[in-house]
Coordinates of C-alpha atoms and ligand atoms in Angstrom, one line a residue:
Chain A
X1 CA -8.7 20.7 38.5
X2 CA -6.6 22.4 35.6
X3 CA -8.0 21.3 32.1
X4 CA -4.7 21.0 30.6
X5 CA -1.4 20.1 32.6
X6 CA 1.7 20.1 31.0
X7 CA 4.4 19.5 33.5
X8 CA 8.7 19.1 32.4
X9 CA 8.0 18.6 28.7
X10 CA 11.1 17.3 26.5
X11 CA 11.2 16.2 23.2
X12 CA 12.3 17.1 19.5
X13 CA 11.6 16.7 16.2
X14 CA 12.4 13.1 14.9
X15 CA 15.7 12.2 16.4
X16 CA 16.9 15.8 16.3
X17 CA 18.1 17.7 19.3
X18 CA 15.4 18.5 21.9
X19 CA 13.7 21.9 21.2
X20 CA 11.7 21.7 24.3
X21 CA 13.9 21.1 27.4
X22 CA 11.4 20.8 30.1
X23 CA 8.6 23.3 29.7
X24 CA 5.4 23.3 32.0
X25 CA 2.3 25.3 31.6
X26 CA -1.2 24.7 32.8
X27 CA -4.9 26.0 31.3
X28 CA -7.7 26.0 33.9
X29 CA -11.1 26.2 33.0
X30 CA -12.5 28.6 30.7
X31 CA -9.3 30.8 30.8
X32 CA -7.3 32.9 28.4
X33 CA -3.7 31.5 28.4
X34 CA -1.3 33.4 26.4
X35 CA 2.3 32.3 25.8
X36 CA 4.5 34.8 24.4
X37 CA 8.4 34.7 23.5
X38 CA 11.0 35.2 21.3
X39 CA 10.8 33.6 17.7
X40 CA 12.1 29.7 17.6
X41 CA 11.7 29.6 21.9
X42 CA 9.4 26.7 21.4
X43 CA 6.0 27.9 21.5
X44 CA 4.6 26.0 18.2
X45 CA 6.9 23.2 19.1
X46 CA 5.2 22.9 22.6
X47 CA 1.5 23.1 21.4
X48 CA 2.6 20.3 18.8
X49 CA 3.4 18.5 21.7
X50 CA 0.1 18.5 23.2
X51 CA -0.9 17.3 19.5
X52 CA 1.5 14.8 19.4
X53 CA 3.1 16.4 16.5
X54 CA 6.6 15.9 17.9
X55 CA 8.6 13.5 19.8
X56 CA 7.8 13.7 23.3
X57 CA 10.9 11.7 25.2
X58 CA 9.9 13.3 28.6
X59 CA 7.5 15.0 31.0
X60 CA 3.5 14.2 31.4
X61 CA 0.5 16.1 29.9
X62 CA -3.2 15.4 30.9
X63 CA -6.3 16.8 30.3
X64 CA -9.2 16.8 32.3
X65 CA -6.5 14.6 34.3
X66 CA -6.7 12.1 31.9
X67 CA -2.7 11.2 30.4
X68 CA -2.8 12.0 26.7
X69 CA 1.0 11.6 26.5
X70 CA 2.1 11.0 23.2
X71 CA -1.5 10.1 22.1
X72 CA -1.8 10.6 17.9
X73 CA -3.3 13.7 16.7
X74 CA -6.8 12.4 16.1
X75 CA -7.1 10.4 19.6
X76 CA -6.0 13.8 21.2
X77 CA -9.4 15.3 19.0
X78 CA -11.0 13.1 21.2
X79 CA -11.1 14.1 24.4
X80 CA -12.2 18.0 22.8
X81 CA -9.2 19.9 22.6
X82 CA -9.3 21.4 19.2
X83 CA -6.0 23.1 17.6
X84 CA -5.2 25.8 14.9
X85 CA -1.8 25.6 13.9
X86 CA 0.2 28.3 13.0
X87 CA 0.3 28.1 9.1
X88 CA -1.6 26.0 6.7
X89 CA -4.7 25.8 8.9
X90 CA -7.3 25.5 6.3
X91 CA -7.7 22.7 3.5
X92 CA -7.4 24.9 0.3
X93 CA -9.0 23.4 -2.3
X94 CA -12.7 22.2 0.2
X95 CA -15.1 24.9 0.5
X96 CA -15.4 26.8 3.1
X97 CA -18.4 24.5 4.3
X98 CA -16.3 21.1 3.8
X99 CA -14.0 23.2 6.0
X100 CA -16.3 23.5 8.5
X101 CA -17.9 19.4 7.9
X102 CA -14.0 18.1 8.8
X103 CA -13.8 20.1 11.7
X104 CA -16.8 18.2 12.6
X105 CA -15.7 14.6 11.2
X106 CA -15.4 12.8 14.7
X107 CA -19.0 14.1 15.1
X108 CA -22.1 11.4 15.3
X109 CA -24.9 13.7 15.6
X110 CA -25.3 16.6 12.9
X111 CA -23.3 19.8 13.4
X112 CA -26.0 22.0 12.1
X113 CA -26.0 24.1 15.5
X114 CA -22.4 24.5 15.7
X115 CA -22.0 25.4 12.0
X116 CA -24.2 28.1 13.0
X117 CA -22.9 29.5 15.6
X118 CA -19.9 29.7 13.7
X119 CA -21.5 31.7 10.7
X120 CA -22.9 33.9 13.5
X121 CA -19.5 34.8 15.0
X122 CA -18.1 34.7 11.3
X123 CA -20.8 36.2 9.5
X124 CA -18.5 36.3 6.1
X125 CA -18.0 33.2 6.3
X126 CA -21.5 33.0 5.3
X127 CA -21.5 34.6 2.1
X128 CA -18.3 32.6 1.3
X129 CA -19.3 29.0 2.1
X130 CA -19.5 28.0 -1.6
X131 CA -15.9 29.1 -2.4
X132 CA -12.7 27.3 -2.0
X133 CA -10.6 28.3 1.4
X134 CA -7.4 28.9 -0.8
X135 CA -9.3 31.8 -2.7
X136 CA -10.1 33.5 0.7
X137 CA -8.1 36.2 2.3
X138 CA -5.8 35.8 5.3
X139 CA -7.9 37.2 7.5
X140 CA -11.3 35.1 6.1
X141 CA -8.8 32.3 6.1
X142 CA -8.4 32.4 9.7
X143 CA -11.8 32.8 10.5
X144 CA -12.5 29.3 8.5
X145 CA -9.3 27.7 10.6
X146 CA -11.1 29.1 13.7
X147 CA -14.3 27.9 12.8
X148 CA -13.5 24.6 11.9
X149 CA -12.1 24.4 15.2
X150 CA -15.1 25.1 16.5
X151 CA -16.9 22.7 15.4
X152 CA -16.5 19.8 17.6
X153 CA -17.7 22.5 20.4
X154 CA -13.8 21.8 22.4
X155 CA -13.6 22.3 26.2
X156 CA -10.5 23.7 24.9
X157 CA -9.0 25.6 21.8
X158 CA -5.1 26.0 20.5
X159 CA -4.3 29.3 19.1
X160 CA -0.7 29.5 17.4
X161 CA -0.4 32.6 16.1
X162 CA -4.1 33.7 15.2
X163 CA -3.5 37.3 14.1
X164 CA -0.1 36.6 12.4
X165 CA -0.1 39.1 9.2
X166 CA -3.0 40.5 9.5
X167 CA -4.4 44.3 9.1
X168 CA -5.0 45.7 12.4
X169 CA -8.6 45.8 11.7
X170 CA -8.7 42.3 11.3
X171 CA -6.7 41.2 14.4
X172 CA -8.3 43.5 16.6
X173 CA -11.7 41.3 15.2
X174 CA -10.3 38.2 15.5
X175 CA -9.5 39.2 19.5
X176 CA -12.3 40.0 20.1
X177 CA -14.0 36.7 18.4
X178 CA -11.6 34.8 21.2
X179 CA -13.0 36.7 23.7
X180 CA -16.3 35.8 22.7
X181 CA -15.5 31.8 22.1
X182 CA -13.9 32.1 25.9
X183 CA -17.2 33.7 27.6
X184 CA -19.0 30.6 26.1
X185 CA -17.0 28.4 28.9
X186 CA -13.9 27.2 26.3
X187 CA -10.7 27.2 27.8
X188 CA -8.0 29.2 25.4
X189 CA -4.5 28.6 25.0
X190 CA -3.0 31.0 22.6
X191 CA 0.6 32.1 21.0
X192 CA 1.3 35.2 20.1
X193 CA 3.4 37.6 18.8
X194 CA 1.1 41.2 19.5
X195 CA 2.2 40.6 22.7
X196 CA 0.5 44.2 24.4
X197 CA -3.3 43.1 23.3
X198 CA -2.6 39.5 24.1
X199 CA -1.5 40.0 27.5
X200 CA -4.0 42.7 27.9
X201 CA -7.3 40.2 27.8
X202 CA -5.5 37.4 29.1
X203 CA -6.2 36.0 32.6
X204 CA -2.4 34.2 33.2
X205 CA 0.7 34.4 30.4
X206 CA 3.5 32.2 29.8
X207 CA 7.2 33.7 28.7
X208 CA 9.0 31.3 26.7
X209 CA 12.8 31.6 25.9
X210 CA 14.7 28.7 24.3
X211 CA 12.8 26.0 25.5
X212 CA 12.4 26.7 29.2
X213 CA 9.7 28.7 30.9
X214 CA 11.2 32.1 31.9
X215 CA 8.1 33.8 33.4
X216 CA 4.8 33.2 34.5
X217 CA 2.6 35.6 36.2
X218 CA -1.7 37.1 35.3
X219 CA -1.3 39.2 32.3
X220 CA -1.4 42.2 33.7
X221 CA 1.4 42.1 36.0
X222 CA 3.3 40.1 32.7
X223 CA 2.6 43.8 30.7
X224 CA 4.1 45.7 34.4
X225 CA 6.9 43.6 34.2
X226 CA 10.2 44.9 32.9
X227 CA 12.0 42.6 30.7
X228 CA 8.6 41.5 29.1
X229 CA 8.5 45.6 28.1
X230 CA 12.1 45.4 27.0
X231 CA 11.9 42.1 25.0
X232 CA 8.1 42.3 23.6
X233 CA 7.0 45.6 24.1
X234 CA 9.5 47.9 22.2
X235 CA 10.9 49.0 25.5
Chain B
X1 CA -13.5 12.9 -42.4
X2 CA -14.4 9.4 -41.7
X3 CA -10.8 8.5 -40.9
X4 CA -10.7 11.5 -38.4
X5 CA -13.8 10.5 -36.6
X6 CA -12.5 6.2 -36.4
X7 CA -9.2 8.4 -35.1
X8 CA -11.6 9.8 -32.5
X9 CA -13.3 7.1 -31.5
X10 CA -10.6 5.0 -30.8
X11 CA -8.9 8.0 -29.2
X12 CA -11.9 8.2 -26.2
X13 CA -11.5 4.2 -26.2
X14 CA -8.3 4.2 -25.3
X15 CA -8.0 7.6 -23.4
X16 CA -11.0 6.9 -21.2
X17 CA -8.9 3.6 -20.2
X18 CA -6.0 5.2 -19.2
X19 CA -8.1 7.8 -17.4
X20 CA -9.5 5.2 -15.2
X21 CA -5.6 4.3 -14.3
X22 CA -5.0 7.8 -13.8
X23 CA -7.2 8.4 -11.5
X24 CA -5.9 6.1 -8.9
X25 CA -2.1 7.1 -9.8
X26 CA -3.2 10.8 -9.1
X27 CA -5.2 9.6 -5.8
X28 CA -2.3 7.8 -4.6
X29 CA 0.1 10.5 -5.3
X30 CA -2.3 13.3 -3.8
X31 CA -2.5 11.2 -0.3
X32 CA 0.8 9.7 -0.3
X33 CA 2.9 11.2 -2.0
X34 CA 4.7 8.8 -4.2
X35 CA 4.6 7.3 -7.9
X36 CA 3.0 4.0 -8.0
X37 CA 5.0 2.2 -10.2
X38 CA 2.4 -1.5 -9.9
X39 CA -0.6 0.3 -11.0
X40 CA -0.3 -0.7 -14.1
X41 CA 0.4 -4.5 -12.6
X42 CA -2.8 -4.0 -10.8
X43 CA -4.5 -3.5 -13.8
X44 CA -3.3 -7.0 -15.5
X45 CA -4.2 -8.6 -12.2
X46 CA -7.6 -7.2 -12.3
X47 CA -8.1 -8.4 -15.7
X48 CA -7.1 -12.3 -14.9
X49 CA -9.4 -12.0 -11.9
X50 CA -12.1 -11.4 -14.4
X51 CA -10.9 -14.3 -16.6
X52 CA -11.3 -16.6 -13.8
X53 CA -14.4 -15.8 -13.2
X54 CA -16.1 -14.9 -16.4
X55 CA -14.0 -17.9 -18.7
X56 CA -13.1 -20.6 -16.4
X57 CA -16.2 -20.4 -14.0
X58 CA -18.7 -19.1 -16.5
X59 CA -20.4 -16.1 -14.5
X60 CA -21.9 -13.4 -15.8
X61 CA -19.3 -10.9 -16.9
X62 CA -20.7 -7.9 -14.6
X63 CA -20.1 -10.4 -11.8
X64 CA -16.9 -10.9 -12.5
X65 CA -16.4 -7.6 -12.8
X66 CA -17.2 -6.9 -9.6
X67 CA -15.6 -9.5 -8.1
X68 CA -12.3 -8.8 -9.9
X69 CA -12.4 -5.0 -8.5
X70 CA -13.0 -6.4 -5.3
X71 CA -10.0 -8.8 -5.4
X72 CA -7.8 -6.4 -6.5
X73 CA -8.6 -3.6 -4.1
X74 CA -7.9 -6.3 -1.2
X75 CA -4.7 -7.6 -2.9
X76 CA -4.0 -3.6 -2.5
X77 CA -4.3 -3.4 0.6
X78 CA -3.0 -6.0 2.2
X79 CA 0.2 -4.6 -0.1
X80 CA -0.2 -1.3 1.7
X81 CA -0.5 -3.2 5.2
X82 CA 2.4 -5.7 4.6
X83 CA 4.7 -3.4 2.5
X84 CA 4.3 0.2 1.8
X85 CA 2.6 0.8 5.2
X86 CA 6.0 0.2 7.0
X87 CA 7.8 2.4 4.4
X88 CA 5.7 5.6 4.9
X89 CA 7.6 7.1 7.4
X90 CA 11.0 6.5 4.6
X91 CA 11.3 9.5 1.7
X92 CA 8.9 8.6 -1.2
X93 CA 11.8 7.3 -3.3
X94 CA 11.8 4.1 -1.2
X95 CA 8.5 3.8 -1.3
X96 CA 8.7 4.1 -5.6
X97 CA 11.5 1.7 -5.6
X98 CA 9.5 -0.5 -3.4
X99 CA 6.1 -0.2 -5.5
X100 CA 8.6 -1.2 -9.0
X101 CA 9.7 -4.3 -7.1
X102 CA 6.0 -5.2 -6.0
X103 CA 5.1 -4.5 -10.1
X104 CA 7.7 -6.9 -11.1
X105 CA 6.0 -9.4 -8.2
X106 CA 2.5 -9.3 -9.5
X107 CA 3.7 -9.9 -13.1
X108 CA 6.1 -12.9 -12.0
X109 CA 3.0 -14.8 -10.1
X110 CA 0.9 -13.8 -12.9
X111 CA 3.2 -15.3 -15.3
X112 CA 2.9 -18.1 -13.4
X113 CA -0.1 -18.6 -12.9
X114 CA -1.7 -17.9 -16.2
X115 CA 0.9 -18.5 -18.5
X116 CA 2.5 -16.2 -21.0
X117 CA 0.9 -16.2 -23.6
X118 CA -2.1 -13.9 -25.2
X119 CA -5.4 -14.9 -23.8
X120 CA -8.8 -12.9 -24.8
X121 CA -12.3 -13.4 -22.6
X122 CA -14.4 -14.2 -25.7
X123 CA -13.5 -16.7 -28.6
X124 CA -14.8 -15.6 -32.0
X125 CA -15.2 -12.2 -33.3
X126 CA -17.9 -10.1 -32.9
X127 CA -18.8 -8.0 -35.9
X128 CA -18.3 -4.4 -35.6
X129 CA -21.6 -1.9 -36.1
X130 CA -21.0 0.5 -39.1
X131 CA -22.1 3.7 -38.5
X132 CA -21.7 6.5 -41.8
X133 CA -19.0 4.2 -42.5
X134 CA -17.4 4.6 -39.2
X135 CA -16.8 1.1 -37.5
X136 CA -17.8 0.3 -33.9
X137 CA -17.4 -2.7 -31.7
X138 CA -20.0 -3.1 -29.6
X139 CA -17.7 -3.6 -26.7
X140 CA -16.5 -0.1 -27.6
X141 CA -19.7 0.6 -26.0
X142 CA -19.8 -0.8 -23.0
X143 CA -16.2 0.2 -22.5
X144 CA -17.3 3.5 -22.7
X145 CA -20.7 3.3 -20.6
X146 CA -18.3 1.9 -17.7
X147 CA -16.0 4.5 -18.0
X148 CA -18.7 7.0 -17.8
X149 CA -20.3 5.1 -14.9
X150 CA -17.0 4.7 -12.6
X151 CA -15.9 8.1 -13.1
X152 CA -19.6 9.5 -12.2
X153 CA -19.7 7.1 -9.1
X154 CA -16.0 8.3 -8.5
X155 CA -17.5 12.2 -8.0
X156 CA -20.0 11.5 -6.2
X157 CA -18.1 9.5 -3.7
X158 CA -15.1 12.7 -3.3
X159 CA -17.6 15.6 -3.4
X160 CA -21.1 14.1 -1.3
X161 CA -19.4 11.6 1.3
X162 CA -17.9 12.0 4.3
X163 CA -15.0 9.5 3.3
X164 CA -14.5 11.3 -0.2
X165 CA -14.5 14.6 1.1
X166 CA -12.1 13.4 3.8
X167 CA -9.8 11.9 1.5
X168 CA -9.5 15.3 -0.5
X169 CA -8.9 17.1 2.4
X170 CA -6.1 14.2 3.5
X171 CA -4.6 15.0 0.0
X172 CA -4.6 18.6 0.8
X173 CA -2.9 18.5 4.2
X174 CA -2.3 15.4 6.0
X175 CA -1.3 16.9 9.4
X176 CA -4.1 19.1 9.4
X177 CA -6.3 15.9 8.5
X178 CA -4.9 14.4 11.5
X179 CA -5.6 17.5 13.4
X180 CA -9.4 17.4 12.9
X181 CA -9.7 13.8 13.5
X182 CA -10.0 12.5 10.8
X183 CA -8.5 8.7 10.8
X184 CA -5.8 9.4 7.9
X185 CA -4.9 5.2 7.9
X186 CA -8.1 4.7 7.5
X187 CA -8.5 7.2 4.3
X188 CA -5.4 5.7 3.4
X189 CA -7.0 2.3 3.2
X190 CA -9.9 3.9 1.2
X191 CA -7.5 5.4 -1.1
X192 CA -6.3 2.1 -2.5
X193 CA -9.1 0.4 -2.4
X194 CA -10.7 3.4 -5.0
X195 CA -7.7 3.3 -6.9
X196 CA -6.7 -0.3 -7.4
X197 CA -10.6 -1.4 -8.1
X198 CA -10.4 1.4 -11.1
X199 CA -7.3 0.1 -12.3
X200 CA -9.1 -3.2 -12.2
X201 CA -11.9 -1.8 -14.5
X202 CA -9.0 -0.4 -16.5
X203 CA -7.4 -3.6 -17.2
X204 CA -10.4 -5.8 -17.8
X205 CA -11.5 -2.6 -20.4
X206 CA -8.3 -3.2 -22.1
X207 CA -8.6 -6.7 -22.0
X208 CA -12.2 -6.7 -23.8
X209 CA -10.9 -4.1 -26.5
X210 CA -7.7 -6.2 -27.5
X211 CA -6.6 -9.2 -25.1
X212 CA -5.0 -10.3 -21.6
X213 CA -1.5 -10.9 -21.5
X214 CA 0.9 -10.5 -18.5
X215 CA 2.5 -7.0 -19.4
X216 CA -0.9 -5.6 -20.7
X217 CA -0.5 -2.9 -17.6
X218 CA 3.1 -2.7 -17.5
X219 CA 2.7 -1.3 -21.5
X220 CA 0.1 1.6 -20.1
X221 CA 1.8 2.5 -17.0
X222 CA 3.8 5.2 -19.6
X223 CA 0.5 6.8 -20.7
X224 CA -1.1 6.1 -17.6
X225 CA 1.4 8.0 -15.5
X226 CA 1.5 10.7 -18.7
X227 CA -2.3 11.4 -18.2
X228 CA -2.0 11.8 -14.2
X229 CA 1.3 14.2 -14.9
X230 CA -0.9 16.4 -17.8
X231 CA -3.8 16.4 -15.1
X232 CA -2.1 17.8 -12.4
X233 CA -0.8 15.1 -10.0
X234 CA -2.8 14.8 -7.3
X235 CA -5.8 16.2 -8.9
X236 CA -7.9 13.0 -10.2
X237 CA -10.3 15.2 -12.1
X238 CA -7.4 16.8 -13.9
X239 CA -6.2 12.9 -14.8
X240 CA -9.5 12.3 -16.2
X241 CA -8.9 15.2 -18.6
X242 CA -5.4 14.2 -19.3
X243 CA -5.9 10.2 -19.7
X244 CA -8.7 12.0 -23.0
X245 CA -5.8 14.0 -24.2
X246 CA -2.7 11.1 -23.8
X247 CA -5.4 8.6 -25.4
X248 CA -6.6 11.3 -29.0
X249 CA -2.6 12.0 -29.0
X250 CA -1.7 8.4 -29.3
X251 CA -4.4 7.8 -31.9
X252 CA -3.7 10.7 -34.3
X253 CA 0.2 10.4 -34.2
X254 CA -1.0 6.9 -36.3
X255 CA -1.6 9.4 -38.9
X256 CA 2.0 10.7 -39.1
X257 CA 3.8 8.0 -37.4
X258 CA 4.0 4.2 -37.2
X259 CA 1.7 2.5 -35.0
X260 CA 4.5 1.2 -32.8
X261 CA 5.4 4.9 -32.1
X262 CA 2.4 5.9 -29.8
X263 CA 3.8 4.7 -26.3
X264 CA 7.0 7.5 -27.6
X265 CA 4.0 9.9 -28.0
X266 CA 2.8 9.6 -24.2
X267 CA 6.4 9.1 -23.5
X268 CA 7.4 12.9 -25.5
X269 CA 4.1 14.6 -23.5
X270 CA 5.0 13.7 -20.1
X271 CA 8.2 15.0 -20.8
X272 CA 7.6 18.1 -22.4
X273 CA 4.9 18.9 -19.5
X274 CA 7.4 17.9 -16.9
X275 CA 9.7 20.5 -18.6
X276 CA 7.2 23.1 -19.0
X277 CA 4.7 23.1 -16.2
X278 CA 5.6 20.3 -14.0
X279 CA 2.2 21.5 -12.1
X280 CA 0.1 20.0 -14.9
X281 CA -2.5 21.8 -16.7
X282 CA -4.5 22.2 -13.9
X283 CA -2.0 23.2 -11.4
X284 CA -1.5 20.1 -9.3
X285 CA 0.6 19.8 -6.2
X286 CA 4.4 19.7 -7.5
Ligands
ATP1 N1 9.3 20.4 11.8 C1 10.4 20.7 12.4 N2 11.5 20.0 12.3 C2 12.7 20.3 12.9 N3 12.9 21.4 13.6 C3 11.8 22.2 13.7 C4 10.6 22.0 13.2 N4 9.7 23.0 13.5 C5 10.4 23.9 14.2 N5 11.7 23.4 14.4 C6 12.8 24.1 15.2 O1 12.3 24.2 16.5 C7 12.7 25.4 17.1 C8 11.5 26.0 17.7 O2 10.5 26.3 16.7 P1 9.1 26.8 17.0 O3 8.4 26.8 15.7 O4 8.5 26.0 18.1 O5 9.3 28.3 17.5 P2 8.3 29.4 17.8 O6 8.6 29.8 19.2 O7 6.9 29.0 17.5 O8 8.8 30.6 16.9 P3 8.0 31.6 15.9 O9 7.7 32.8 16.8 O10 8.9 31.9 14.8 O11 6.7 30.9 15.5 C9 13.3 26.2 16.0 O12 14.7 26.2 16.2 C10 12.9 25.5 14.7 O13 14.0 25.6 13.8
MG2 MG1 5.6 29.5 16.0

């Protein structure tokens, strides 16, 4: 059983032209999923679609089999897949630790063991917790995204973008934190645009190009394969 | 001196009544994102609910104070569900236009049921305290121990609740909101309810300081909506900061200009700061 299906996906924003026109793509459990392509093919647009961000006017997605087709945002919560969205992922002006409590909002029980695990992978998150996420660097700023993300301990986790302008010493951190967050058993289905690391630790990858799939093959043969050197790769 | 300090007092009267409407103006605005041109409707309302219950039924006035803010936060709502609700997907200038149709609403049936005329909760006058010759009302006092008790109730709630902290982090980013599951209806319910039972308070303040009559709130919606700008829209704490300020400068023009010039004075602020640093002094949300 795949924990995410997304089969012939179509939709836009509002009543604009579709962006998507018919994309599928599946995350089993506890895999890295990477999607890659070139900028505006779709990727955001099609992980705002499992968010139900956009207007979906075709094509099924389940999780865990269930359908969650065109479900709101916070139903989508719900059923534990947790997303970081490309830009403005943290609330600037809560703390670092309210940061963390929203991520944790749907929860009943307290979140006290999750919030630690997420200082542990995160440790300067730590130091920070009493300052606003606004202040933070981009790099910290991610982290709190991530964690917060973490929070409601997802079967499944949205990446868009997750080492987006930041110093190589960061992003090569931040990698290595997803690695981490997958071996605990959560399925990861990430966007991005370091195409040579993603692929590299990925176990299948996803090429987008104007809103149709154009390749889908494990990540290693995805870094073998020619036009994926020639279009992400610098040749 | 002691005309400074009468100056002063009557400054933190008035400003810390126009704070209380500020608040909720800068609330509203932070979550939804639009000008809400019957707050100061809600405030009259508020203040005839209080009448009914405190003069025509005789209870205690802290119970009809109470129950005012309670009537008036569900008279918000169910606005927000039958009106503004169905509007929120339009661009924020419908949903302005629509809120200065729903002011000019509440006034009419308020008109209509209460009259026009000037009404006051207690016949008689009470005689003013004098302090080193400066003169205090006693309801002054209690004005100002509400104030002080709302706005502390008012932090507590957005800093050390779930719902409060929600809200703030609705007002920061909605999508995102959504995103962690956090029920942004049901925030947005929350929202009015906080802001139209402080613009209750609000009115039923100004009602006990001079007296009730239809366009009490209409009158402050200038000042009001000057405080929330000065603040910071979307940044209640700033309002809180900028209803003191609208409130001392309407007091101390007196001493340079007519009386009947103070509303101009709240009027020439929001328009300078608009001018200036449309961000407030605070830096709000533009
Ligand atoms: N909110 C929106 N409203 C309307 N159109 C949008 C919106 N967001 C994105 N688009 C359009 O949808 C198309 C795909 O955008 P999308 O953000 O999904 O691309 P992407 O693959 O994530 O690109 P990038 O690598 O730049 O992040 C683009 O043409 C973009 O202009
Ligand atoms: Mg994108």
């Amino acid at each position: 059983m795949s924990l995410l299906q997304v089969s012939e996906l179509r939709g836009g924003y509002g009543s604009g032209a579709d962006i998507l026109g018919g994309v599928s793509f599946r995350v089993d459990p506890a895999e890295i999923v990477v999607m890659i392509g070139p900028n505006g093919a779709g990727k955001s647009t099609a992980m705002k679609a499992v968010f139900g961000l956009m207007q979906v006017r075709g094509g099924r997605l389940t999780y865990k089999d269930q359908d969650i087709t065109g479900l709101p945002p916070h139903r989508v919560v719900r059923h534990g897949i947790c997303y970081v969205p490309q830009e403005h992922n943290v609330f600037p002006t809560l703390t670092v630790h309210e940061n963390l409590q929203m991520g944790a909002f749907l929860r009943k029980d307290s979140p006290a063991r999750e919030m630690e695990r997420v200082y542990e992978l995160f440790p300067p998150l730590k130091e920070k917790r009493r300052q606003e996420a606004g202040t933070l660097s981009g790099g910290q700023r991610q982290m709190v995204a991530m964690g917060r993300a973490l929070m409601l301990d997802p079967g499944l986790l949205l990446l868009d973008e997750p080492t987006a302008g930041l110093s190589p010493k960061f992003m090569g951190m931040i990698f290595e934190r997803i690695q981490e967050i997958n071996a605990l058993g959560i399925g990861i289905l990430m966007v991005e645009q370091n195409a040579k690391q993603a692929l590299g630790m990925c176990h299948r990858g996803y090429v987008l190009a104007q809103g149709h799939n154009r390749l889908e093959d494990t990540g290693a043969n995805l870094l073998a394969n020619r036009e994926v050197a020639e279009m992400f790769l610098g040749g | 001196m002691t005309e400074i300090l009468q100056l002063v007092i009557y400054g933190l009267v008035l400003g810390s009544i126009i704070s209380l409407g500020a608040i909720g103006v800068s609330l509203i605005f932070g979550i939804l994102r639009f000008a809400h041109f019957a707050h100061g409707d809600l405030m009259t309302l508020g203040a005839y609910f209080a009448l009914v219950f405190y003069g025509t039924l005789e209870l205690p006035m802290p119970v009809a104070f109470v129950v005012a803010l309670a009537l008036t936060a569900g008279v918000a709502v169910l606005l927000d569900k039958l009106l503004y609700r169905q509007l929120r997907r339009s661009s924020p200038v419908i949903l302005l236009i629509a809120s200065v149709g729903v002011a000019l609403m509440v006034r009419s049936v308020i008109q209509m049921v209460w009259g026009t005329s000037n009404v006051v909760y207690d016949q008689g006058i009470t005689m003013p305290y004098v302090v080193w010759g400066l003169r205090i009302k006693p309801d002054w006092l209690v004005i100002l121990g509400g104030v002080a008790v709302l706005v502390t109730a008012v932090h507590i709630f957005l800093q050390h609740t779930t719902m409060g902290k929600a809200m703030r982090a609705t007002a920061d980013n909605m999508d995102l909101a959504r995103i962690s599951g956090i029920d942004t209806e049901r925030v947005v319910m929350w929202t009015w309810i906080l802001g139209a039972a402080l613009a209750a308070a609000a009115g039923i303040f100004l009602g006990m300081d001079t007296r009730l009559h239809p366009v009490m709130g209409w009158r402050m919606l200038l000042p009001v909506f000057a405080a929330a700008i000065l603040g910071g829209i979307g940044r209640p704490y700033g309002a809180i900061v900028g209803g003191l300020i609208i409130g001392f400068a309407q007091e101390f023009s007196t001493l340079v200009l007519p009386p009947s010039y103070k509303t101009a004075v709240a009027f020439a602020i929001m328009v300078i700061m608009l001018v200036v640093r449309p961000t407030g002094l605070f830096r709000g949300r533009s």
